[in-house]
Tab-separated table of C-alpha atoms in Angstrom:
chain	number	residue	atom	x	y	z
A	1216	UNK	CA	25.450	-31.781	-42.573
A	1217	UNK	CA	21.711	-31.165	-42.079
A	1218	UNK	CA	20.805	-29.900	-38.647
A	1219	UNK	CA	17.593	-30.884	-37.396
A	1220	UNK	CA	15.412	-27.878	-36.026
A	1221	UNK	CA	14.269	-27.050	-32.114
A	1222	UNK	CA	11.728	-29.793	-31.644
A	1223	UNK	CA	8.568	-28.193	-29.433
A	1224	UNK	CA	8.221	-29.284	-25.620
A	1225	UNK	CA	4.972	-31.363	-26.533
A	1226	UNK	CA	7.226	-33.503	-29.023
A	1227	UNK	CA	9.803	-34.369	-26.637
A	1228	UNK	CA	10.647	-37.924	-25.370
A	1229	UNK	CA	10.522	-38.547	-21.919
A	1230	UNK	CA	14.572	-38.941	-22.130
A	1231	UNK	CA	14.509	-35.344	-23.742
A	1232	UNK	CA	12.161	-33.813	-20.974
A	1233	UNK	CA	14.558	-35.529	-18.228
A	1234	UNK	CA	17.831	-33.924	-20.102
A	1235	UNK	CA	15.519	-30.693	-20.230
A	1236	UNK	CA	15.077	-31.091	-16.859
A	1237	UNK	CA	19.004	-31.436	-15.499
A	1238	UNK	CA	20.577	-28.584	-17.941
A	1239	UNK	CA	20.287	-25.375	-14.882
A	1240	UNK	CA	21.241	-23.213	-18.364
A	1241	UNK	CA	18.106	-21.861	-18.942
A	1242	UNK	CA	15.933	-22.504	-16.105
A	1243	UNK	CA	12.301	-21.306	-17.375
A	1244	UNK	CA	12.922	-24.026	-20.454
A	1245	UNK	CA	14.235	-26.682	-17.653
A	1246	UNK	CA	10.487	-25.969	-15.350
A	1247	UNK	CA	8.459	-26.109	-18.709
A	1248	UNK	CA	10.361	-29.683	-18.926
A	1249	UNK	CA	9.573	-30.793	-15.291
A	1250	UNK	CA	5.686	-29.099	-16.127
A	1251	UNK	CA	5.257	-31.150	-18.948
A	1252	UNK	CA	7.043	-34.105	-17.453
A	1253	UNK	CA	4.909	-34.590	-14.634
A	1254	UNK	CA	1.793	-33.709	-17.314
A	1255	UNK	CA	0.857	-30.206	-15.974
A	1256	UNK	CA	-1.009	-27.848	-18.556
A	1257	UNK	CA	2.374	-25.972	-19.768
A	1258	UNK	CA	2.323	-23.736	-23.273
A	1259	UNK	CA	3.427	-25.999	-26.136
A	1260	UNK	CA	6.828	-24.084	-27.456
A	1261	UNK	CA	10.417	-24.540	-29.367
A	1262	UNK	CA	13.724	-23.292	-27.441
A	1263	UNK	CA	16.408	-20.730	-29.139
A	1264	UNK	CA	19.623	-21.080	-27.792
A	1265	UNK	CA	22.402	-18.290	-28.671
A	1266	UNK	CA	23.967	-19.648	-32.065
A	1267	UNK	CA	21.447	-20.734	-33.680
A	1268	UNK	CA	21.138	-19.229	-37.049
A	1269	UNK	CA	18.412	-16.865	-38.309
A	1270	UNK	CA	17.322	-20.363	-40.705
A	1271	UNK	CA	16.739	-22.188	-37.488
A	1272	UNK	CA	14.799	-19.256	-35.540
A	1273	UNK	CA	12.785	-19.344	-39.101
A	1274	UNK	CA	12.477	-23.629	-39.153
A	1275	UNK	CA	11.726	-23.797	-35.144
A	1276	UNK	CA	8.416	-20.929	-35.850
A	1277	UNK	CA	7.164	-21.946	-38.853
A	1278	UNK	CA	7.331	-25.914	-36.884
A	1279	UNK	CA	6.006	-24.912	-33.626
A	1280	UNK	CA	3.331	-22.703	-35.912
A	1281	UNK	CA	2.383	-25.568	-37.846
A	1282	UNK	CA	1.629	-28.208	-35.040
A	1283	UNK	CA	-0.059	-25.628	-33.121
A	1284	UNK	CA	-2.863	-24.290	-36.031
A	1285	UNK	CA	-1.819	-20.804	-35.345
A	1286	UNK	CA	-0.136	-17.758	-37.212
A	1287	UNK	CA	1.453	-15.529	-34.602
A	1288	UNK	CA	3.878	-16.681	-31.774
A	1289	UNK	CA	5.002	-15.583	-27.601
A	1290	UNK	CA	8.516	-14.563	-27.753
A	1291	UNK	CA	9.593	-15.074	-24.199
A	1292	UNK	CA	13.137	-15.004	-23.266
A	1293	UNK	CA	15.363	-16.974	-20.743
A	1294	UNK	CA	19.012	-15.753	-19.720
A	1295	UNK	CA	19.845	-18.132	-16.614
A	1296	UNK	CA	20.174	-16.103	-13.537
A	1297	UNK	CA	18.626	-12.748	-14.412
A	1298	UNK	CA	19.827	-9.453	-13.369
A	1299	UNK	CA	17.559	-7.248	-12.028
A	1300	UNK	CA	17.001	-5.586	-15.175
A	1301	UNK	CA	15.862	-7.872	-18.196
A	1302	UNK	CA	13.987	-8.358	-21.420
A	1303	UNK	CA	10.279	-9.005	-20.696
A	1304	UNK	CA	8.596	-10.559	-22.739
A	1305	UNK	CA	4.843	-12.726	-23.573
A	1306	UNK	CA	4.230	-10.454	-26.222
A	1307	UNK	CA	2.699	-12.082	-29.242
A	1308	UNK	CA	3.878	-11.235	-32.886
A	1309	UNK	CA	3.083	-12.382	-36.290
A	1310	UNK	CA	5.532	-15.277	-37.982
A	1311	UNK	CA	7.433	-12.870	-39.965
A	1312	UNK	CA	8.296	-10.397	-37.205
A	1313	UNK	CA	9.983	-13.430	-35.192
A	1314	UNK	CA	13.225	-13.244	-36.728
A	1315	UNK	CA	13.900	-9.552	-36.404
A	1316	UNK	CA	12.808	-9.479	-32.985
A	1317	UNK	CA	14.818	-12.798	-31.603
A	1318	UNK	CA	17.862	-11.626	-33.478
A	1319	UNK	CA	19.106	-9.184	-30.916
A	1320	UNK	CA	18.067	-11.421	-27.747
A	1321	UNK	CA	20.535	-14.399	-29.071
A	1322	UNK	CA	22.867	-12.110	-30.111
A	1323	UNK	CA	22.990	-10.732	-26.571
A	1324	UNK	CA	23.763	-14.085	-25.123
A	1325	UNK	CA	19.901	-15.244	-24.140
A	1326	UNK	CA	18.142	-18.086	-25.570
A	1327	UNK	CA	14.100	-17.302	-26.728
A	1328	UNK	CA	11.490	-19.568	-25.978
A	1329	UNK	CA	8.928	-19.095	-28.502
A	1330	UNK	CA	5.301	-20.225	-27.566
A	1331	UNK	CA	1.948	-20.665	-28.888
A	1332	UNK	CA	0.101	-17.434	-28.114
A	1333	UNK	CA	-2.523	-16.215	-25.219
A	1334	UNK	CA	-4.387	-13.511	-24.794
A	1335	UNK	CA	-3.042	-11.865	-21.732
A	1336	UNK	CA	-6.331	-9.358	-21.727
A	1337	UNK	CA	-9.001	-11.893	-21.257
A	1338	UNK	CA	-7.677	-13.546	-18.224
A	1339	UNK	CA	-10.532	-14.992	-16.070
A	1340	UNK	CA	-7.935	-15.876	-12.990
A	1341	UNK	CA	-3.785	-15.286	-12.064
A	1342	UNK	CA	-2.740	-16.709	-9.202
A	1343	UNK	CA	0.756	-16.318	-7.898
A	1344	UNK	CA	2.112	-19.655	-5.838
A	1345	UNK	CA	4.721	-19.254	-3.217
A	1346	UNK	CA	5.949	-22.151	-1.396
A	1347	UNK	CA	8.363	-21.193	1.843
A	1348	UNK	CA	10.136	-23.621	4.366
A	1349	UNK	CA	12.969	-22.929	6.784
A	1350	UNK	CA	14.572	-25.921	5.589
A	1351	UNK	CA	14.176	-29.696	4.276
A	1352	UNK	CA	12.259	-31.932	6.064
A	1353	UNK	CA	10.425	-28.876	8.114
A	1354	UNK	CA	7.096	-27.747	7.885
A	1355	UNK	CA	6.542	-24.525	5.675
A	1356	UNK	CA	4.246	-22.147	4.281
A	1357	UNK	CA	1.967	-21.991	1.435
A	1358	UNK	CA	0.768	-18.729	0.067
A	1359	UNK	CA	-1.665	-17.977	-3.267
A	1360	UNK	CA	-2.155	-14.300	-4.068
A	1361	UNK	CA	-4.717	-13.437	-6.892
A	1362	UNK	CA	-6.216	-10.842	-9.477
A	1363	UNK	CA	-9.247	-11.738	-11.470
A	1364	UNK	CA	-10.668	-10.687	-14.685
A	1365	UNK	CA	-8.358	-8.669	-17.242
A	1366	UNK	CA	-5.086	-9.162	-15.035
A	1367	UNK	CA	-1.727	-10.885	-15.994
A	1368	UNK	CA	0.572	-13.018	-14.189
A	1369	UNK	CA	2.979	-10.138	-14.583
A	1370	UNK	CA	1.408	-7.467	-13.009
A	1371	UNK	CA	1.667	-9.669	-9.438
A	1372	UNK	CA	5.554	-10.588	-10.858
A	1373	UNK	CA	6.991	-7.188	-11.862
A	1374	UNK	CA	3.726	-4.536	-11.889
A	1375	UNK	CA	3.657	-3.789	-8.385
A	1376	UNK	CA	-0.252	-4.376	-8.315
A	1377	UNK	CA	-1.492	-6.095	-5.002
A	1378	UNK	CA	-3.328	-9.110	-5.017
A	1379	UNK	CA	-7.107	-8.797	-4.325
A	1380	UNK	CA	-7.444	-12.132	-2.712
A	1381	UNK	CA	-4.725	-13.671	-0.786
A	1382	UNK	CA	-4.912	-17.646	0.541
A	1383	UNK	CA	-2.538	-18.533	3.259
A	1384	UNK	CA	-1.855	-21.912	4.596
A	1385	UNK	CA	0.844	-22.454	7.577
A	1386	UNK	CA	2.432	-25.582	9.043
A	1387	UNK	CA	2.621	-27.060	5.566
A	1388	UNK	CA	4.703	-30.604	5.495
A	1389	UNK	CA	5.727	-30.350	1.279
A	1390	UNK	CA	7.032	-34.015	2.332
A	1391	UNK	CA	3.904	-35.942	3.449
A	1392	UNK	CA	0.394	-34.910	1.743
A	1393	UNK	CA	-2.237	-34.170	3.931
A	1394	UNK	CA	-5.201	-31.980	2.121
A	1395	UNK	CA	-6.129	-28.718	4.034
A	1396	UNK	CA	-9.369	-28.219	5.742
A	1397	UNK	CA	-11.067	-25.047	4.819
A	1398	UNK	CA	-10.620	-23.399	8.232
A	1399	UNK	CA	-7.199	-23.605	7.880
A	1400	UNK	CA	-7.009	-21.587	5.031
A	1401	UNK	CA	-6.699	-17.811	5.944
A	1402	UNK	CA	-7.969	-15.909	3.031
A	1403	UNK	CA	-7.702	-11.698	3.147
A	1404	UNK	CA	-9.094	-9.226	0.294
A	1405	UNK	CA	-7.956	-5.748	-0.689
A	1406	UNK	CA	-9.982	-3.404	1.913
A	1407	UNK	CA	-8.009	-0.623	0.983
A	1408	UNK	CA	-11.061	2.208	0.198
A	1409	UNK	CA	-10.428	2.861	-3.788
A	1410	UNK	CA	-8.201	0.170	-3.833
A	1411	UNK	CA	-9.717	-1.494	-7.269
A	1412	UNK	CA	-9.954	1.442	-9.398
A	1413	UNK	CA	-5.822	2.153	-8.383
A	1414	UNK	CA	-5.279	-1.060	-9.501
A	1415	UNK	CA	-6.832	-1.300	-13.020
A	1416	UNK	CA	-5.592	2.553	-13.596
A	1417	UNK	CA	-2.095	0.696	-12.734
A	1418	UNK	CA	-2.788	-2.152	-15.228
A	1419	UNK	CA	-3.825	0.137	-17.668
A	1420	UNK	CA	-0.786	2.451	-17.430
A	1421	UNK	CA	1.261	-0.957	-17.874
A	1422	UNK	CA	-0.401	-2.359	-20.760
A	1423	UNK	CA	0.089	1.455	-22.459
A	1424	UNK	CA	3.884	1.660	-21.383
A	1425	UNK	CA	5.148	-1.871	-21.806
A	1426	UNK	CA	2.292	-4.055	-23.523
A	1427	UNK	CA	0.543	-2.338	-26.309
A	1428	UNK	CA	3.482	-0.289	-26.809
A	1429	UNK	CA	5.594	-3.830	-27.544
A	1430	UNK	CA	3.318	-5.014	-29.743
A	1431	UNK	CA	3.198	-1.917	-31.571
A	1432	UNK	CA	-0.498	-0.846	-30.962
A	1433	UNK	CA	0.131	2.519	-29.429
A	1434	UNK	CA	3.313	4.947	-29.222
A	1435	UNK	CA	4.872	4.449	-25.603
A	1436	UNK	CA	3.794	8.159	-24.669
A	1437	UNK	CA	0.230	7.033	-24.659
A	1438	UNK	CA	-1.196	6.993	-21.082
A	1439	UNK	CA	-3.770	4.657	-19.261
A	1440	UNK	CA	-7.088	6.419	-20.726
A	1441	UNK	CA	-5.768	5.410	-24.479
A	1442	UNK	CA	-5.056	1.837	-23.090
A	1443	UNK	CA	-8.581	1.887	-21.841
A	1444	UNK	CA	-9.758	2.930	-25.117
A	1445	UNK	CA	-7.997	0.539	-26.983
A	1446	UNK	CA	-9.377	-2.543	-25.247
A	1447	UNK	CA	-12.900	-0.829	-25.583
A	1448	UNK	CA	-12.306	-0.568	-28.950
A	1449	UNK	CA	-11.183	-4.523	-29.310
A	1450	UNK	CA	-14.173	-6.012	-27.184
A	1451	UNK	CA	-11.601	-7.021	-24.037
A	1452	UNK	CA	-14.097	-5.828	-21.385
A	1453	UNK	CA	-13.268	-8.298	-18.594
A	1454	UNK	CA	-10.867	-5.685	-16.171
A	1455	UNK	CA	-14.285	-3.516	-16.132
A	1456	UNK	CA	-16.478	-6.476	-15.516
A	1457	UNK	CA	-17.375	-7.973	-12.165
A	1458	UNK	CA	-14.357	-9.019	-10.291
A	1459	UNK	CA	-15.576	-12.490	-8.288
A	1460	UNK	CA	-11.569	-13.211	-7.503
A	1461	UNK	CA	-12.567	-14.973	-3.782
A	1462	UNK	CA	-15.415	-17.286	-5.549
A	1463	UNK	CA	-12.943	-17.960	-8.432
A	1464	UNK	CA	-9.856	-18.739	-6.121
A	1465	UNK	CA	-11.969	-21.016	-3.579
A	1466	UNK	CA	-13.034	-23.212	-6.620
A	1467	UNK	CA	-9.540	-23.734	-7.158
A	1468	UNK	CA	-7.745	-23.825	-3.956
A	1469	UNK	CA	-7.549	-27.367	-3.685
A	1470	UNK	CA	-6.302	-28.117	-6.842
A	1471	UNK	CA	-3.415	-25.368	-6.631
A	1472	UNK	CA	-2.484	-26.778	-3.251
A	1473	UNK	CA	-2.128	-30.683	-4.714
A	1474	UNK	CA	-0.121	-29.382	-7.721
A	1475	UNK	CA	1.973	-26.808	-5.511
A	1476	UNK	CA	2.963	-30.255	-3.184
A	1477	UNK	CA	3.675	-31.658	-6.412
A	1478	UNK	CA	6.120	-29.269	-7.931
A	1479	UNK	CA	7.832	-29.132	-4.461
A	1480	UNK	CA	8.695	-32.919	-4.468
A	1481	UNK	CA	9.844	-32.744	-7.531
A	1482	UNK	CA	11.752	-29.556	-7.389
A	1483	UNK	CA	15.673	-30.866	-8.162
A	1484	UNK	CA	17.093	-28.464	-5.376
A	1485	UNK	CA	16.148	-30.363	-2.687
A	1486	UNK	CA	17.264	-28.151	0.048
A	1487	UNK	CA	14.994	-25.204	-1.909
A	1488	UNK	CA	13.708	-22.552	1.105
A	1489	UNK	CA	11.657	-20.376	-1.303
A	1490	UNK	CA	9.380	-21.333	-4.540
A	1491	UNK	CA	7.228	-19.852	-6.671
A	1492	UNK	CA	5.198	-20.266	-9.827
A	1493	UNK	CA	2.092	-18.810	-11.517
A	1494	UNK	CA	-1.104	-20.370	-12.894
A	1495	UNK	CA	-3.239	-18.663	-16.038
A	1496	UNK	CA	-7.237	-19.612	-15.780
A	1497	UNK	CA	-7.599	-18.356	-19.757
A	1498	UNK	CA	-11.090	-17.474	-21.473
A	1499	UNK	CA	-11.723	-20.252	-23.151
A	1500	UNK	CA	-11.530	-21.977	-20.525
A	1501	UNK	CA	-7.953	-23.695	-20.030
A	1502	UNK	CA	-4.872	-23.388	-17.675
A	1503	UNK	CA	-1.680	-23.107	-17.523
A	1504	UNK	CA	1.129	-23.052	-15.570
A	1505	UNK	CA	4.577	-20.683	-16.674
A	1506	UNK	CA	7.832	-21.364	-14.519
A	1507	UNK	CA	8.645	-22.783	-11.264
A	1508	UNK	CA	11.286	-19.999	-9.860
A	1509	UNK	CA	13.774	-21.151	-7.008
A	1510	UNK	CA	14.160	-17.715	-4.980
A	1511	UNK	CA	18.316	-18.608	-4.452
A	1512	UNK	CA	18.830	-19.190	-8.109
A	1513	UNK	CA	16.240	-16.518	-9.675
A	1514	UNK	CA	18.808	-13.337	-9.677
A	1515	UNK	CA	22.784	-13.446	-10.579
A	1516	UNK	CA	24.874	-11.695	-7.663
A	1517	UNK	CA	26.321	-8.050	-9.156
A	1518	UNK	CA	30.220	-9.000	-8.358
A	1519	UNK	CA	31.553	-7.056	-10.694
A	1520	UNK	CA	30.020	-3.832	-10.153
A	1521	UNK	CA	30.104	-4.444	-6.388
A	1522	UNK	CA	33.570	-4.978	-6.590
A	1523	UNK	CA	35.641	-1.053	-6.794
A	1524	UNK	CA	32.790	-0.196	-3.999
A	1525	UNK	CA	34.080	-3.391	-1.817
A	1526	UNK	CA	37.600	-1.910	-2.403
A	1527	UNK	CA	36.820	2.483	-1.619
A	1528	UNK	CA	35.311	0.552	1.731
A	1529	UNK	CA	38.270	-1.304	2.498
């Protein structure tokens, strides 16, 4: 019997996108759905599930490959309700390398999501999107924090850097749309004296540990001067360029508030308290959103280990 490979989100049916969209499985795979579904820029890419063969990891790249134009693939990976500790990926890797490295992620119980490439050093704009409300039907909180040039969405996820421009909107009704007037926005920088040059020596020391060291560019002992070098080296000048993150992030505002209401009415947890997603403004130019996290379903709850401590307590 001839199984037919991962199809990629772009070549999905609506009827696929709306099973996509109910299987709580993998959740970054079900918000690419619901992105795509309601026809927000999401990354065009094929999902992995564990059990699928090395043959269909090979089909599924060389397919998504092929209807993108492009010769090296994002390996991200999805595992339902993460523990705290967990595979990150958005690495990008040549064809061939994709079976090796996806191999021990499936065997490990975690599907892959493998997307067409970006190039996370030539960022013009990452904003972060949080969406809070005590409750259904009560008014809320939106909140957009934001690096510029040479930044990542996951140095505001997991990199500990702070924002350098932070948007805040209260008294938010995600049921009825009613646009924001600019003085109700209350926008803060970073005033914190040295506070830029902490932050790129931060991004640097990430892209040396975790990045570059991933994709196999330096050794992993390497330290934020060779990480500095390297994007020298490569032409990626942007994090030592101006930083005009306020400018950038009023241009946008708006439209990150309409498609934030969006993604809240359509969220399928309807009694959600706590959202999030992030937004990429790439070089060439062209955006894209990545997941849509519910806060109460992001992390799975340590039982197990809590368990012997629940009992010495008792």
């Amino acid at each position: 019997m001839t199984i037919s490979p991962p199809c990629p989100l772009h070549a999905l049916t609506t009827a696929d996108l709306e099973t996509a969209i109910k299987d709580r499985r993998w959740p970054k795979w079900q918000t690419m759905a619901l992105l795509r579904s309601l026809k927000m820029p999401v990354l065009n890419a094929c999902l992995l599930q564990p059990g699928d063969s090395a043959a269909a990891v090979r089909t599924a790249a060389h397919v998504l490959a092929s209807a993108a134009g492009i010769k090296t693939l994002m390996i991200r990976s999805d595992g339902g309700a993460e523990k705290k500790q967990y595979y990150r990926g958005g690495n990008t890797f040549p064809i061939d390398e994709i079976g090796p490295r996806t191999a021990e992620l499936l065997a490990d119980g975690r599907a892959v999501i493998l997307a067409e490439p970006t190039n996370r050093y030539t960022n013009r704009l990452t904003v972060l999107i949080r969406m809070d409300r005590p409750g259904p039907g009560r008014p809320g909180s939106l909140t957009l924090e934001a690096l510029g040039p040479g930044y990542d969405v996951a140095d505001l996820t997991r990199g500990q850097i702070p924002p350098q421009v932070t948007a805040h909107l209260n008294d938010v009704d995600f049921t009825h749309y009613q646009p924001p007037r600019w003085h109700e926005w209350k926008v803060t920088g970073d005033q914190c004296p040295g506070g830029e040059a902490t932050r790129r020596t931060r991004r640097l020391e990430r892209l040396a540990t975790q990045t570059l060291t991933d994709s196999g560019h330096l050794d992993g002992k390497a330290g934020a001067e060779h990480a500095e070098t390297w994007l020298r080296q490569h032409g990626y000048l942007h994090l030592f360029g101006p930083q005009h993150t306020s400018q950038t992030l009023a241009k946008r505002a708006r439209r990150l508030y309409e498609d934030a209401f969006l993604l809240a009415r359509s969220q399928p947890n309807r009694n959600w308290h706590c959202l999030a997603t992030a937004f990429s403004l790439f070089n060439e130019p062209r955006t894209v959103y990545w997941d849509l996290v519910d806060g109460e379903r992001k992390y799975a709850a340590t039982a197990p280990a809590a368990a012997p401590h629940k009992e010495r307590a008792t």
